[in-house]
Coordinates of C-alpha atoms in Angstrom, one line a residue:
M13 CA -134.0 -82.7 -46.7
E14 CA -130.3 -83.4 -46.5
K15 CA -127.7 -80.6 -46.8
R16 CA -124.4 -81.5 -48.4
V17 CA -121.4 -79.2 -47.9
L18 CA -117.7 -79.6 -48.6
A19 CA -114.9 -78.7 -46.3
F20 CA -111.2 -78.4 -47.4
D21 CA -109.0 -78.6 -44.3
F22 CA -105.3 -77.8 -44.8
G23 CA -102.9 -78.7 -42.0
A24 CA -99.2 -78.0 -42.0
S25 CA -98.4 -81.6 -43.1
S26 CA -101.5 -82.8 -45.0
G27 CA -104.9 -81.8 -46.4
R28 CA -108.2 -83.4 -47.1
A29 CA -111.6 -82.8 -48.6
I30 CA -114.5 -83.9 -46.5
L31 CA -118.2 -83.9 -47.3
G32 CA -120.6 -83.1 -44.5
I33 CA -124.1 -84.6 -44.8
F34 CA -126.6 -83.0 -42.4
D35 CA -129.9 -84.7 -41.9
G36 CA -131.3 -82.2 -39.5
E37 CA -130.1 -84.0 -36.4
T38 CA -126.5 -85.2 -37.0
I39 CA -123.6 -84.5 -39.3
R40 CA -122.1 -87.4 -41.1
L41 CA -118.5 -87.0 -42.5
E42 CA -117.3 -88.6 -45.7
E43 CA -113.7 -88.2 -46.5
I44 CA -113.4 -88.1 -50.2
H45 CA -109.8 -87.0 -50.8
R46 CA -106.6 -86.8 -48.8
F47 CA -103.2 -85.6 -49.8
E48 CA -99.8 -84.6 -48.4
N49 CA -98.7 -81.0 -47.8
T50 CA -95.0 -81.1 -48.3
P51 CA -93.0 -77.9 -48.5
V52 CA -90.3 -77.6 -51.2
K53 CA -86.9 -75.9 -50.7
M54 CA -85.6 -74.1 -53.7
C55 CA -82.6 -71.7 -53.9
G56 CA -82.4 -71.6 -50.1
T57 CA -86.0 -70.8 -49.5
L58 CA -88.7 -73.1 -48.1
Y59 CA -92.0 -72.7 -50.1
W60 CA -95.5 -74.2 -49.9
D61 CA -96.2 -76.1 -53.1
L62 CA -99.3 -74.0 -53.9
P63 CA -99.8 -75.3 -57.5
R64 CA -99.8 -78.9 -56.2
L65 CA -102.2 -78.0 -53.4
F66 CA -104.6 -76.2 -55.7
H67 CA -104.4 -79.2 -58.0
E68 CA -105.5 -81.3 -55.1
V69 CA -108.4 -78.9 -54.4
K70 CA -109.6 -79.5 -58.0
H71 CA -109.4 -83.2 -57.5
G72 CA -111.5 -82.8 -54.3
L73 CA -114.1 -80.8 -56.2
I74 CA -114.4 -83.5 -58.9
K75 CA -114.7 -86.3 -56.4
A76 CA -117.3 -84.4 -54.4
E77 CA -119.3 -83.8 -57.5
K78 CA -119.2 -87.5 -58.4
S79 CA -120.1 -88.4 -54.8
G80 CA -123.5 -86.7 -55.0
G81 CA -122.6 -83.0 -55.3
F82 CA -122.5 -80.2 -52.7
E83 CA -124.2 -76.9 -52.1
S84 CA -121.3 -75.0 -50.7
L85 CA -117.7 -75.3 -49.8
A86 CA -115.2 -73.6 -47.4
I87 CA -111.5 -73.7 -46.8
D88 CA -109.5 -73.5 -43.6
T89 CA -105.7 -73.6 -43.2
W90 CA -102.9 -72.9 -40.8
G91 CA -102.2 -69.3 -39.9
V92 CA -99.6 -66.5 -40.6
D93 CA -98.5 -67.5 -44.2
F94 CA -99.6 -65.6 -47.3
G95 CA -99.3 -64.9 -51.0
L96 CA -98.8 -61.6 -52.7
I97 CA -100.9 -60.7 -55.7
G98 CA -99.6 -58.3 -58.3
R99 CA -101.5 -55.6 -60.2
D100 CA -102.2 -58.1 -63.0
G101 CA -104.0 -60.4 -60.6
H102 CA -101.2 -63.0 -60.7
L103 CA -99.2 -64.5 -57.7
L104 CA -95.8 -62.8 -57.5
E105 CA -94.1 -65.8 -55.9
L106 CA -95.0 -69.0 -54.1
P107 CA -96.0 -68.6 -50.5
V108 CA -93.1 -69.0 -48.1
N109 CA -93.3 -71.6 -45.3
Y110 CA -93.3 -70.2 -41.8
R111 CA -90.4 -72.5 -41.0
D112 CA -88.2 -70.7 -43.5
S113 CA -85.1 -68.9 -42.0
R114 CA -86.0 -65.5 -43.3
T115 CA -87.6 -64.4 -40.0
I116 CA -84.6 -65.1 -37.8
G117 CA -83.7 -62.0 -35.9
M118 CA -86.9 -60.1 -37.0
L119 CA -88.4 -60.0 -33.5
E120 CA -85.4 -58.0 -32.2
E121 CA -85.5 -55.9 -35.3
A122 CA -89.2 -55.1 -34.8
F123 CA -88.6 -54.1 -31.1
K124 CA -86.1 -51.5 -32.3
R125 CA -89.1 -49.9 -34.2
I126 CA -91.9 -50.3 -31.7
D127 CA -91.7 -50.9 -27.9
K128 CA -92.5 -54.5 -27.0
E129 CA -95.2 -53.5 -24.5
Q130 CA -96.7 -51.1 -26.9
F131 CA -96.7 -53.8 -29.6
Y132 CA -98.4 -56.3 -27.4
N133 CA -101.0 -53.8 -26.3
A134 CA -101.8 -53.0 -29.9
T135 CA -102.4 -56.5 -31.0
G136 CA -102.7 -58.9 -28.0
N137 CA -100.8 -61.5 -30.0
Q138 CA -98.3 -63.9 -28.7
F139 CA -94.8 -63.0 -30.0
M140 CA -93.6 -65.7 -32.4
E141 CA -91.0 -65.0 -35.0
I142 CA -93.0 -66.9 -37.6
N143 CA -95.9 -64.3 -37.5
T144 CA -96.9 -62.5 -40.6
A145 CA -95.7 -59.1 -39.4
F146 CA -92.1 -60.4 -39.0
Q147 CA -92.3 -62.1 -42.4
L148 CA -93.3 -58.8 -44.0
L149 CA -90.6 -56.9 -42.1
S150 CA -88.0 -59.4 -43.5
L151 CA -89.4 -58.6 -47.0
K152 CA -89.2 -54.9 -46.4
M153 CA -85.6 -55.1 -45.3
H154 CA -84.3 -57.7 -47.9
R155 CA -86.8 -57.8 -50.8
P156 CA -88.6 -54.4 -50.9
D157 CA -89.2 -54.7 -54.6
L158 CA -91.6 -57.6 -53.9
L159 CA -93.7 -55.5 -51.6
D160 CA -93.6 -52.5 -54.0
N161 CA -95.0 -54.7 -56.8
A162 CA -97.8 -56.2 -54.6
E163 CA -101.4 -55.0 -54.8
T164 CA -102.9 -57.4 -52.3
L165 CA -101.7 -59.7 -49.5
L166 CA -103.9 -62.8 -49.1
L167 CA -103.4 -65.1 -46.2
M168 CA -103.6 -68.8 -47.1
P169 CA -107.4 -69.5 -46.8
D170 CA -108.1 -66.2 -48.5
L171 CA -105.6 -67.1 -51.3
F172 CA -107.4 -70.4 -52.0
D173 CA -110.7 -68.6 -52.0
Y174 CA -109.3 -66.1 -54.5
L175 CA -108.2 -68.8 -56.8
L176 CA -111.7 -70.3 -56.7
T177 CA -113.7 -67.1 -56.9
E178 CA -111.4 -64.2 -58.0
K179 CA -112.6 -62.4 -54.8
K180 CA -110.1 -60.7 -52.5
R181 CA -110.8 -60.3 -48.9
A182 CA -109.4 -61.2 -45.4
D183 CA -111.3 -63.5 -43.1
L184 CA -111.5 -62.1 -39.6
S185 CA -110.1 -65.2 -37.8
I186 CA -107.0 -65.5 -40.0
A187 CA -106.3 -61.8 -40.0
S188 CA -106.1 -62.0 -36.2
T189 CA -103.0 -64.3 -36.5
T190 CA -100.8 -61.8 -38.2
Q191 CA -99.7 -59.6 -35.3
M192 CA -101.0 -56.7 -37.4
F193 CA -104.6 -56.8 -36.2
N194 CA -106.2 -54.8 -33.4
P195 CA -108.7 -57.1 -31.5
M196 CA -110.3 -54.2 -29.8
K197 CA -111.1 -52.2 -32.9
R198 CA -111.4 -55.5 -34.9
N199 CA -109.4 -54.1 -37.9
W200 CA -105.8 -53.8 -39.1
S201 CA -103.6 -52.0 -36.6
E202 CA -102.4 -48.7 -38.1
E203 CA -100.1 -48.2 -35.1
V204 CA -98.2 -51.4 -35.8
L205 CA -98.1 -51.0 -39.6
H206 CA -96.8 -47.4 -39.3
A207 CA -94.2 -48.4 -36.7
L208 CA -92.8 -51.2 -38.9
G209 CA -93.2 -49.3 -42.1
L210 CA -95.5 -51.9 -43.7
P211 CA -97.9 -50.9 -46.4
K212 CA -101.6 -50.9 -45.3
N213 CA -102.8 -50.6 -48.9
I214 CA -102.1 -54.2 -49.6
L215 CA -104.3 -55.5 -46.8
P216 CA -107.8 -56.4 -48.0
E217 CA -111.1 -55.6 -46.4
I218 CA -111.9 -57.9 -43.4
T219 CA -115.1 -60.0 -43.5
M220 CA -116.9 -61.8 -40.8
P221 CA -117.0 -65.7 -40.5
A222 CA -120.0 -67.6 -41.7
S223 CA -120.7 -65.3 -44.6
V224 CA -121.1 -66.1 -48.4
L225 CA -118.1 -64.9 -50.3
G226 CA -119.2 -65.8 -53.9
T227 CA -119.4 -68.9 -56.1
I228 CA -116.8 -71.0 -57.8
S229 CA -115.8 -69.2 -61.0
E230 CA -117.3 -70.2 -64.3
E231 CA -113.8 -71.0 -65.7
I232 CA -113.2 -73.6 -63.0
C233 CA -116.7 -75.1 -63.2
N234 CA -116.2 -75.5 -67.0
E235 CA -112.7 -77.0 -66.6
L236 CA -113.8 -79.5 -64.0
D237 CA -117.3 -80.1 -65.3
I238 CA -118.9 -79.4 -62.0
N239 CA -121.9 -77.4 -61.0
P240 CA -121.5 -73.9 -59.4
A241 CA -121.5 -73.9 -55.6
K242 CA -121.3 -71.2 -53.0
V243 CA -117.9 -70.5 -51.4
I244 CA -118.4 -69.7 -47.7
S245 CA -116.0 -67.6 -45.6
V246 CA -116.1 -69.7 -42.4
C247 CA -113.3 -69.2 -39.9
G248 CA -110.3 -69.5 -42.3
H249 CA -108.0 -70.3 -39.4
D250 CA -108.2 -74.0 -38.6
T251 CA -107.8 -73.4 -34.9
Q252 CA -111.0 -71.4 -34.8
C253 CA -112.9 -74.1 -36.8
A254 CA -111.7 -76.6 -34.2
A255 CA -112.7 -74.4 -31.3
A256 CA -116.2 -74.0 -32.8
A257 CA -116.5 -77.8 -32.8
A258 CA -115.6 -78.4 -29.2
P259 CA -118.6 -80.4 -27.9
T260 CA -119.1 -78.3 -24.8
E261 CA -122.3 -77.5 -23.0
V262 CA -120.8 -74.7 -20.9
D263 CA -119.6 -71.2 -21.9
D264 CA -116.3 -71.4 -19.9
F265 CA -114.2 -74.3 -21.2
I266 CA -110.7 -75.2 -22.1
F267 CA -109.8 -76.7 -25.5
I268 CA -106.6 -78.0 -27.0
S269 CA -106.6 -78.2 -30.8
C270 CA -103.9 -80.8 -31.1
G271 CA -102.2 -81.3 -34.4
T272 CA -98.8 -80.3 -35.8
W273 CA -99.3 -77.3 -33.4
S274 CA -101.1 -77.5 -30.1
L275 CA -103.4 -74.5 -29.4
F276 CA -104.3 -74.4 -25.8
G277 CA -107.0 -71.9 -24.8
T278 CA -110.5 -70.7 -23.9
E279 CA -113.1 -68.4 -25.3
T280 CA -113.8 -65.0 -23.9
D281 CA -116.1 -62.1 -24.8
K282 CA -113.4 -59.5 -24.8
P283 CA -109.6 -59.5 -25.3
I284 CA -107.5 -60.0 -22.3
I285 CA -104.5 -57.7 -22.7
N286 CA -102.7 -56.8 -19.5
E287 CA -99.3 -57.2 -17.8
K288 CA -100.0 -60.9 -16.9
S289 CA -101.1 -61.9 -20.4
A290 CA -98.1 -60.1 -21.8
A291 CA -95.7 -61.8 -19.4
F292 CA -97.2 -65.1 -20.2
N293 CA -97.1 -64.3 -24.0
I294 CA -100.7 -65.4 -24.5
T295 CA -102.5 -64.5 -27.7
N296 CA -105.9 -63.0 -28.4
E297 CA -107.4 -64.3 -31.7
M298 CA -110.8 -63.9 -33.3
G299 CA -113.3 -66.8 -33.5
Y300 CA -116.8 -67.2 -34.6
G301 CA -119.5 -64.8 -33.3
G302 CA -117.0 -62.2 -32.2
K303 CA -115.6 -64.4 -29.6
I304 CA -111.9 -64.1 -28.6
T305 CA -109.9 -67.3 -28.3
F306 CA -107.4 -66.6 -25.6
L307 CA -104.8 -69.2 -26.2
K308 CA -101.2 -70.3 -26.3
N309 CA -99.5 -71.6 -29.4
I310 CA -97.4 -74.6 -28.5
I311 CA -95.3 -76.8 -30.7
G312 CA -97.4 -80.0 -30.8
L313 CA -97.3 -83.3 -32.7
W314 CA -94.7 -81.8 -35.0
L315 CA -92.0 -83.1 -32.6
I316 CA -93.4 -86.6 -33.0
Q317 CA -94.1 -86.3 -36.7
E318 CA -90.6 -84.9 -37.5
S319 CA -88.9 -87.4 -35.2
R320 CA -90.7 -90.2 -37.1
R321 CA -89.4 -88.7 -40.4
Q322 CA -85.9 -88.7 -39.0
F323 CA -86.1 -92.3 -38.0
R324 CA -87.3 -93.1 -41.5
R325 CA -84.3 -91.2 -42.9
E326 CA -82.1 -93.5 -40.7
G327 CA -83.8 -96.6 -42.2
N328 CA -86.4 -97.3 -39.4
D329 CA -90.0 -97.0 -40.6
Y330 CA -91.7 -96.9 -37.2
S331 CA -95.5 -96.3 -37.0
F332 CA -96.9 -93.9 -34.5
A333 CA -98.2 -96.9 -32.5
D334 CA -94.6 -98.3 -32.5
L335 CA -93.3 -95.0 -31.1
E336 CA -96.0 -94.8 -28.4
K337 CA -95.3 -98.5 -27.4
M338 CA -91.6 -97.9 -27.1
A339 CA -92.2 -94.7 -25.0
L340 CA -94.5 -96.6 -22.6
E341 CA -91.8 -99.2 -22.0
C342 CA -89.3 -96.5 -20.8
E343 CA -88.8 -95.2 -17.3
P344 CA -90.8 -92.0 -16.7
F345 CA -89.6 -88.5 -15.8
R346 CA -85.9 -88.9 -16.6
C347 CA -85.5 -85.8 -18.7
F348 CA -87.5 -82.9 -20.2
I349 CA -87.4 -80.4 -23.0
D350 CA -89.2 -77.1 -23.7
P351 CA -91.1 -77.9 -26.8
D352 CA -91.2 -74.2 -27.8
A353 CA -87.4 -73.8 -27.6
P354 CA -86.3 -72.3 -31.0
E355 CA -84.1 -75.3 -31.9
F356 CA -87.2 -77.5 -32.3
V357 CA -89.0 -75.3 -34.9
P358 CA -87.0 -76.0 -38.1
I359 CA -87.2 -79.2 -40.1
G360 CA -84.4 -81.7 -39.2
N361 CA -83.1 -84.1 -36.7
I362 CA -85.4 -83.6 -33.7
P363 CA -84.2 -86.6 -31.7
E364 CA -80.6 -85.3 -31.8
R365 CA -81.8 -81.9 -30.8
V366 CA -83.7 -83.4 -27.8
R367 CA -80.4 -85.1 -26.7
E368 CA -78.5 -81.8 -27.1
Y369 CA -81.1 -79.9 -25.1
C370 CA -80.7 -82.5 -22.3
R371 CA -76.9 -82.3 -22.4
K372 CA -76.9 -78.5 -22.1
T373 CA -79.3 -78.6 -19.2
N374 CA -77.3 -81.3 -17.4
Q375 CA -80.0 -83.9 -17.5
Y376 CA -80.0 -87.6 -18.4
V377 CA -79.4 -87.9 -22.1
P378 CA -82.0 -90.2 -23.8
E379 CA -80.4 -92.6 -26.2
S380 CA -83.0 -95.1 -27.3
V381 CA -86.0 -94.2 -29.6
G382 CA -88.3 -94.9 -26.7
E383 CA -86.5 -92.7 -24.3
V384 CA -86.6 -89.8 -26.8
M385 CA -90.3 -90.3 -27.4
R386 CA -91.0 -90.5 -23.7
C387 CA -89.2 -87.2 -23.1
I388 CA -91.2 -85.6 -25.9
Y389 CA -94.6 -86.9 -24.7
E390 CA -94.1 -86.0 -21.0
S391 CA -92.7 -82.5 -22.0
L392 CA -95.7 -81.8 -24.1
A393 CA -98.1 -82.7 -21.3
L394 CA -96.2 -80.6 -18.8
K395 CA -96.1 -77.7 -21.2
Y396 CA -99.9 -77.9 -21.4
R397 CA -99.9 -77.7 -17.6
I398 CA -98.0 -74.4 -17.7
S399 CA -100.5 -72.9 -20.2
F400 CA -103.4 -74.2 -18.1
D401 CA -102.1 -72.5 -15.0
E402 CA -101.4 -69.3 -16.9
I403 CA -104.9 -69.1 -18.5
K404 CA -106.6 -69.7 -15.1
E405 CA -104.5 -67.0 -13.6
C406 CA -105.4 -64.5 -16.4
T407 CA -109.1 -65.3 -16.5
G408 CA -109.6 -65.8 -12.8
K409 CA -111.7 -68.9 -13.6
S410 CA -111.5 -72.6 -12.9
Y411 CA -112.2 -75.2 -15.5
G412 CA -113.4 -78.7 -14.8
K413 CA -112.7 -80.3 -18.2
I414 CA -110.3 -80.0 -21.0
H415 CA -111.6 -80.7 -24.5
L416 CA -108.7 -82.2 -26.6
V417 CA -109.8 -82.1 -30.2
G418 CA -108.1 -82.9 -33.5
G419 CA -105.6 -85.6 -34.5
G420 CA -104.0 -85.7 -31.0
A421 CA -107.3 -87.1 -29.7
K422 CA -106.3 -90.4 -31.3
D423 CA -103.2 -90.6 -29.1
G424 CA -104.3 -92.2 -25.9
M425 CA -100.9 -91.8 -24.3
L426 CA -100.9 -88.1 -24.8
C427 CA -104.5 -87.7 -23.5
R428 CA -103.7 -89.7 -20.4
M429 CA -100.6 -87.7 -19.7
T430 CA -102.4 -84.5 -20.2
A431 CA -105.1 -85.5 -17.7
N432 CA -102.4 -86.4 -15.2
A433 CA -100.2 -83.3 -15.7
C434 CA -103.2 -80.9 -15.5
N435 CA -105.0 -82.9 -12.8
C436 CA -108.2 -82.4 -14.9
E437 CA -110.5 -84.7 -16.9
V438 CA -109.7 -84.7 -20.6
I439 CA -112.5 -85.3 -23.1
A440 CA -110.8 -86.4 -26.3
G441 CA -112.6 -85.8 -29.6
P442 CA -113.8 -85.3 -32.1
I443 CA -110.7 -86.2 -34.1
E444 CA -112.1 -84.4 -37.1
A445 CA -112.9 -81.2 -35.1
T446 CA -111.7 -78.8 -37.7
A447 CA -113.8 -80.4 -40.5
Y448 CA -116.8 -80.4 -38.2
G449 CA -116.3 -76.7 -37.3
N450 CA -115.9 -75.8 -41.0
I451 CA -119.0 -77.7 -42.0
A452 CA -121.1 -76.4 -39.0
L453 CA -120.2 -72.8 -39.9
Q454 CA -121.3 -73.4 -43.5
L455 CA -124.6 -74.7 -42.2
I456 CA -125.0 -71.7 -40.0
A457 CA -124.3 -69.4 -42.9
D458 CA -127.0 -71.3 -44.9
E459 CA -129.4 -71.0 -41.8
A460 CA -129.7 -74.8 -41.6
I461 CA -128.3 -74.5 -38.1
P462 CA -129.4 -71.5 -36.0
D463 CA -126.4 -70.9 -33.8
I464 CA -123.1 -72.2 -32.5
K465 CA -124.6 -73.7 -29.3
T466 CA -126.9 -75.8 -31.4
A467 CA -124.0 -76.7 -33.7
R468 CA -121.9 -78.0 -30.8
S469 CA -124.8 -80.0 -29.6
I470 CA -125.2 -81.6 -33.0
I471 CA -121.5 -82.3 -33.2
A472 CA -121.6 -84.0 -29.8
K473 CA -124.4 -86.3 -31.1
S474 CA -122.5 -86.9 -34.3
D475 CA -119.2 -88.3 -33.0
C476 CA -117.8 -90.3 -30.1
V477 CA -115.5 -89.0 -27.5
K478 CA -113.3 -90.6 -24.9
H479 CA -112.9 -89.6 -21.3
Y480 CA -109.6 -89.7 -19.4
S481 CA -109.5 -89.1 -15.6
P482 CA -106.3 -88.0 -13.9
E483 CA -104.3 -90.7 -12.1
T484 CA -100.9 -90.7 -10.2
T485 CA -101.2 -87.0 -9.8
E486 CA -98.7 -86.8 -7.0
E487 CA -95.9 -88.2 -9.2
W488 CA -96.9 -85.7 -12.0
E489 CA -96.9 -82.8 -9.5
D490 CA -93.3 -83.7 -8.5
A491 CA -92.4 -84.0 -12.2
Y492 CA -93.9 -80.6 -12.9
K493 CA -91.7 -78.9 -10.3
K494 CA -88.6 -80.6 -11.9
Y495 CA -89.8 -79.6 -15.3
L496 CA -90.1 -75.9 -14.4
S497 CA -86.6 -76.0 -12.9
V498 CA -85.2 -77.5 -16.2
I499 CA -86.9 -75.1 -18.6
N500 CA -86.2 -72.0 -16.4
K501 CA -82.5 -73.0 -16.3
A502 CA -82.5 -73.4 -20.1
A503 CA -84.0 -69.9 -20.5
D504 CA -81.4 -68.2 -18.3

């Protein structure tokens, strides 16, 4: 008998509703609704347009009902952002986008209150100014009334679940992105909360992935004229859904969840928190089955997406295929950037920032569209190489394959460059890894699939992957040395 489940997958630039139809052997995906996720700037603050996004969720529910119905649904989103619920159950304000400027300077402010080494040891999280802890510290310093009036903080997937079910809880995987979570104790870090002066009482109870949260509320079912369905708490963090879908047959593997962000990592049984991991600023986050995803957050396709938007603003509507073709036509290894340099985080003119980075590091300055794109592509691949080497050093393991999943798997140029830069075979796909992971975890919760190993085997049979073997590795090795010199100079 077929099982039909519905996945809502929210990325930082778009969202979609995807039906998963499981026949006992393979999972067939049917995209029924896709929509943009465009932040809105109002009165100097960059917000997520939550009412519009929830409106799109409702459209997805209606379309899924008309497409044959569904037994359960689950939601995954990007990490770190949240909404605050007041004592009357209403949202106090729209969730603020992590690219908003309110966290500028908050890392340094936090380190005045808690020693950096102590902070990392307590959470095992990569320090990024966008993280939830620093957003809350900004509120404490500049808008304390908002925190005073809050009864519950709900991270983005938990917030959508609340709007559907009226149940408040924190999914384990998304909680572990906040820099307020202790991966050893697997609960909120009282040490960090106390040091930063953040209220613990607004943080909800943490629940395990692949558990039933509740059902769609009667009010919404009546409004949309749909049947009640279970709402499953899968891994609310999209990275963990993508990692769950990596079609690997071995326990030790490397994955890159490549979308707006690139998450480069591996799975471990226990957190790795030591001097090396701290020096490399590698994060420990929670995945399905109590696994740790030991990974690096790297700015990913954002650089290409935002560059394309800038070219559009200038009157040139290039497709992604156009940008790749122009990059291929340009001379390789002329200049590099550090994708994670702070100037590349905000919305705006990425191509000009690339040129400025090259000027200040005394490199060739790319002028044409193709030259800018070539610089971005090569720099991303070489940044992956850095993370690959760091993870191998921390785990003491070697890895024969890299599973590149998500939207980046469509980009043959990036996949080839990654294989060359890392001197390692790249297996690209599935493209819809996050949806596959979301759906597979719903099926595990429903006991239709027994375990994650079986789920990965089913996903491998359900989708096609491409293999990329490394080539011209000597040229890439020389480029890597040059790249390290450039970004180290920029950091000094």
